[in-house]
Coordinates of C-alpha atoms in Angstrom, one line a residue:
Chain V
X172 CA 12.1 7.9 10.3
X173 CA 8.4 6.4 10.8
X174 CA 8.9 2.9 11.9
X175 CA 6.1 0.2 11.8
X176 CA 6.1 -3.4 13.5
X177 CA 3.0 -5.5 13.4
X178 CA 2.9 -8.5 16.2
X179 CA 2.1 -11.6 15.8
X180 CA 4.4 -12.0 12.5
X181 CA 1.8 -15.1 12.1
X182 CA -1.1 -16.3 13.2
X183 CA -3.2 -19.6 13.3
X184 CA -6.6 -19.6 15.0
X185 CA -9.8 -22.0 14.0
X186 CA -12.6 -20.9 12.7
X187 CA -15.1 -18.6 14.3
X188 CA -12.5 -17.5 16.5
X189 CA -12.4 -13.7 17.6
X190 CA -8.9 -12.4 16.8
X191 CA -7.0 -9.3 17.3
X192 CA -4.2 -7.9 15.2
X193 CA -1.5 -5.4 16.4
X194 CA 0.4 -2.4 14.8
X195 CA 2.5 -0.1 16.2
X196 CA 4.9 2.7 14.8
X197 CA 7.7 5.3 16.5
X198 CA 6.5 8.4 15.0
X199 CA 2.9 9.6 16.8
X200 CA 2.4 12.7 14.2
X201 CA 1.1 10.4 12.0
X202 CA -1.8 11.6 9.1
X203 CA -3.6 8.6 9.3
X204 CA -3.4 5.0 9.2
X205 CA -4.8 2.2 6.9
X206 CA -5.4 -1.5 7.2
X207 CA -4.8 -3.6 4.4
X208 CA -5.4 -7.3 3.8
X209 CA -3.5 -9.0 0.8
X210 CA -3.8 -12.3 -0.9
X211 CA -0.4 -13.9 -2.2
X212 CA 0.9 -12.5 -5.2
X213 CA -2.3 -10.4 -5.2
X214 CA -3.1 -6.7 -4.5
X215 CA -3.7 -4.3 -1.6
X216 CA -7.3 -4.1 -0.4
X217 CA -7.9 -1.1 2.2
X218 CA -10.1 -2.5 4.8
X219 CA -10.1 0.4 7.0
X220 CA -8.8 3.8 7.2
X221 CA -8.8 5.7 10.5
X222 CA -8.0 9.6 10.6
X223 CA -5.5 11.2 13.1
X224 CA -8.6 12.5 15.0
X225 CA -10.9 9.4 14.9
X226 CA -10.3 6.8 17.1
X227 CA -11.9 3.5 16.1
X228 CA -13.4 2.7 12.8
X229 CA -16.0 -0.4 12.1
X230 CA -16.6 -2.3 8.8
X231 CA -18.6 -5.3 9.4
X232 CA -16.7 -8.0 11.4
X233 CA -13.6 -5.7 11.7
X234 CA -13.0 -3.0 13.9
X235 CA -9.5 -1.0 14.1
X236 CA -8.6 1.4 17.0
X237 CA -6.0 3.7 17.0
X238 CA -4.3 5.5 19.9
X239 CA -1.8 7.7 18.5
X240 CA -0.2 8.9 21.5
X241 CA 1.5 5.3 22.6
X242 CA 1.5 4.6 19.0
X243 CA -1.1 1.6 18.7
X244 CA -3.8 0.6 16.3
X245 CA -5.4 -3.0 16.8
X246 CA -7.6 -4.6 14.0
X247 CA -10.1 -6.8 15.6
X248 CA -12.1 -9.7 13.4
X249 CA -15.0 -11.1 14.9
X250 CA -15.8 -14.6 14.1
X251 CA -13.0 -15.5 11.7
X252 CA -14.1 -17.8 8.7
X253 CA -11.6 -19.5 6.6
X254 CA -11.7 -16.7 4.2
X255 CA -10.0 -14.4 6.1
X256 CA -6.8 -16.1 5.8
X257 CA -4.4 -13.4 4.2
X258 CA -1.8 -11.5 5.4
X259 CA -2.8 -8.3 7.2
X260 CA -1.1 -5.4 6.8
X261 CA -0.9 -2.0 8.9
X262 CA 0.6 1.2 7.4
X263 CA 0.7 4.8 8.5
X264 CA 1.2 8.1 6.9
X265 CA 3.3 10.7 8.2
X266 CA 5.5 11.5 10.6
X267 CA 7.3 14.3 12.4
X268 CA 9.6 15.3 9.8
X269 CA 8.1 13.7 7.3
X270 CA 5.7 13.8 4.4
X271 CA 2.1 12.6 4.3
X272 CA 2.4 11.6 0.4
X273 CA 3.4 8.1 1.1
X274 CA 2.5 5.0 3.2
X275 CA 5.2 3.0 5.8
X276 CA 4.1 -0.4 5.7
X277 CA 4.4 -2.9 8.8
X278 CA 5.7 -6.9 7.7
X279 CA 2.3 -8.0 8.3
X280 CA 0.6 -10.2 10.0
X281 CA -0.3 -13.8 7.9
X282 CA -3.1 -15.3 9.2
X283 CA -4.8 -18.5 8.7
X284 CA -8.0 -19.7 9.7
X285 CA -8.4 -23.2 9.8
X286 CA -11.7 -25.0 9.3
Chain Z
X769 CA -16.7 1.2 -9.1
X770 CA -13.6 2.0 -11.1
X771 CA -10.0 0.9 -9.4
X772 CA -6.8 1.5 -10.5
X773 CA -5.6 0.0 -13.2
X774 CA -2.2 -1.2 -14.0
X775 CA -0.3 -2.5 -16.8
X776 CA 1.0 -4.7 -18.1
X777 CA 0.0 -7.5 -15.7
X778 CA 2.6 -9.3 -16.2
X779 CA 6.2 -8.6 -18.0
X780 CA 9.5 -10.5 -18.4
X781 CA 12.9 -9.2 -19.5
X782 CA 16.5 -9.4 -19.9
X783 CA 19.1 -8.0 -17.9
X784 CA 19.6 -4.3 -19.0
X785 CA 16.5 -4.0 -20.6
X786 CA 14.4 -1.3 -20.5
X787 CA 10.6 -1.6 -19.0
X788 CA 7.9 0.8 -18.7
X789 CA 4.9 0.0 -16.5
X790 CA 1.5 2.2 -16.7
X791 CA -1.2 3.3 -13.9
X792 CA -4.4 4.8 -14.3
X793 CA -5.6 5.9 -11.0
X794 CA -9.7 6.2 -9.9
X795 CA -11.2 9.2 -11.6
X796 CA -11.2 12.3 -10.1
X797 CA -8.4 11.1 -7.6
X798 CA -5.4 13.5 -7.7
X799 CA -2.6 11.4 -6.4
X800 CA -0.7 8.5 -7.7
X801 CA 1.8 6.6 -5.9
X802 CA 4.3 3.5 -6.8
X803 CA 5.5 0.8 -4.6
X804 CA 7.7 -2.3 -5.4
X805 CA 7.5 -5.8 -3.4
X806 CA 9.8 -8.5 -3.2
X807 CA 8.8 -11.6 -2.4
X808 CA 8.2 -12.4 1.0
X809 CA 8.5 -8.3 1.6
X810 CA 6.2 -6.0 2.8
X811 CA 5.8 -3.0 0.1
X812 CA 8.4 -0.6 -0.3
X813 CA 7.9 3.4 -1.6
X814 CA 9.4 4.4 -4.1
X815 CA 8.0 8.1 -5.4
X816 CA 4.7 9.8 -5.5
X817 CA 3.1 12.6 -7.5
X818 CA -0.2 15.2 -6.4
X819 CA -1.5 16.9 -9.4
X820 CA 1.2 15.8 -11.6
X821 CA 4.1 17.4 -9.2
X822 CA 6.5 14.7 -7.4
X823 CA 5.3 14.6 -3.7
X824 CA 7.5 12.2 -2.5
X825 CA 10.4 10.1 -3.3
X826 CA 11.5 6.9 -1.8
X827 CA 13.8 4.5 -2.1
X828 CA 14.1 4.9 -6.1
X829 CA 17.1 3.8 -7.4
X830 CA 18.7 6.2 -10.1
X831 CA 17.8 3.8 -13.2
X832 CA 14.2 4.6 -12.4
X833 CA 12.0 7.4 -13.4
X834 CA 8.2 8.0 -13.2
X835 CA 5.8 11.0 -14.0
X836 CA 2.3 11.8 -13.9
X837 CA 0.7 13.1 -16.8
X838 CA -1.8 15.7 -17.9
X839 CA -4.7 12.8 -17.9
X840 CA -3.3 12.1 -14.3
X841 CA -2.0 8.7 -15.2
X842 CA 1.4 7.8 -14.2
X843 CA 4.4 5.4 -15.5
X844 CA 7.3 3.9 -14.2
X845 CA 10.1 3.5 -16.6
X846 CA 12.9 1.0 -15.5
X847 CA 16.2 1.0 -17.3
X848 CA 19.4 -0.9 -16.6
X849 CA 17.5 -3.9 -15.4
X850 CA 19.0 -5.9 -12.9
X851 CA 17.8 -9.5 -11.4
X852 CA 17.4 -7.6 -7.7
X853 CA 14.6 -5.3 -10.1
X854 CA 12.3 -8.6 -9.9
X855 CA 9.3 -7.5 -8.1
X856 CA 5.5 -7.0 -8.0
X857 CA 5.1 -3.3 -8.9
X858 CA 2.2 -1.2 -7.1
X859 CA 0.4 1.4 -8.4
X860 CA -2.3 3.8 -5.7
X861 CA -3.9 6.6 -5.9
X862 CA -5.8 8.9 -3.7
X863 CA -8.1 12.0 -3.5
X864 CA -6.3 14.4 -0.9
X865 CA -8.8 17.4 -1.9
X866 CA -12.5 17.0 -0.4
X867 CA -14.2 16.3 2.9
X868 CA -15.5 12.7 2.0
X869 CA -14.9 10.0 4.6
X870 CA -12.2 8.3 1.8
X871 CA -9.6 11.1 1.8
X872 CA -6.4 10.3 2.1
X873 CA -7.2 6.4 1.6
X874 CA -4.7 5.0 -0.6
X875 CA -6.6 2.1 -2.9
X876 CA -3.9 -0.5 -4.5
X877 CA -4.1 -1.7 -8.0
X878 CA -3.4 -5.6 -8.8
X879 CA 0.2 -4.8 -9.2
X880 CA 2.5 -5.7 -12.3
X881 CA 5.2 -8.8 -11.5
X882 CA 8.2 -8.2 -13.8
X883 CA 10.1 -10.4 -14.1
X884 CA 14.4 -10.2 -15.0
X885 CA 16.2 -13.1 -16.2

């Protein structure tokens, strides 16, 4: 069963700070894996979705890496304004075993960016 | 652009009452998907459907049921109702078919928060 813990649990940084965001799951046969950001009691917005076969993706002041063989992705933000604050969440599709029509989430990662 | 759309936004009901909640996925994308969060939780699968077929299936208790339709839009009917059924309800969808750089990517509606008292 795909298993998927995201470190720090929270996060508190002033602004303009670079930050980075990590993810990791158990299963490595993954299909892909998204990064989501979510505002409370609000919905999922994808930020970035990197294939199995892709290593890094870019989208403005984010940038997510993925190594599936250790089982890693890392969501960097550049320059964090206070708008960022959300909680960040990592989730994979997948899995030996496993189908790819669903998404494991992580717990997320709530960060705040203080003026 | 067009997201998905969810309704209704907001419900509240009694203990074993019945609720249905309703997803209309982007155009032209082929697979719908339901989630349920707690508060405090991170979202938790319940079932999916690709081109109106169950995919997948989650953690769905027995007093739930959901389809997908010939217009490709799904619902989630809840019987039974429990307090434990309180949650924010998720609806995504995704094109699995193509070559674009957005297969696969699962895009979230704003969710429907029912509410059991």
């Amino acid at each position: 069963k795909q298993e998927v813990t995201q470190i720090p649990a929270a996060l508190s940084v002033p602004e303009g700070e670079n930050l980075v965001l990590n993810c990791s799951f158990t299963d490595s046969a993954i299909y892909n894996l998204q990064w989501f950001r979510q505002d409370p009691g609000k919905g999922l917005t994808s930020l970035l979705l990197i294939q199995s076969s892709q290593r890094e993706q870019t989208s403005g002041r984010l940038n997510a890496s993925l190594d599936k063989s250790s089982g890693r992705s890392t969501l960097y933000i550049a320059a964090s304004q206070p708008g960022d604050s959300a909680t960040y969440l990592c989730a994979v599709r997948g899995g030996s075993g496993g189908s790819n029509y669903k998404l494991t989430f992580g717990k997320g990662t709530l960060l705040t960016v203080n003026p | 652009a067009a997201g998905v759309i969810q309704s209704p936004r907001h419900l509240i009901k009694e203990k074993r009452e019945t609720a249905t909640l309703k997803c209309y996925p982007i155009p032209r994308h082929d697979t719908v998907y339901w989630y349920q969060q707690g508060p405090g939780q991170d979202p938790q699968f319940l079932i999916s459907f690709y081109e109106k077929m169950q995919s997948d299936k989650g953690s769905i208790p027995d007093r739930f049921s959901a389809q997908q339709f010939s217009d490709y839009h799904s619902e989630l009917n809840m019987s039974s109702l429990e307090l434990g059924d309180s949650a924010l309800y998720f609806c995504a969808s995704s094109l699995e078919q193509g070559l674009g750089r957005n297969t696969g990517e699962l895009f979230f509606g704003e969710g429907s928060r029912l509410t059991v008292l």
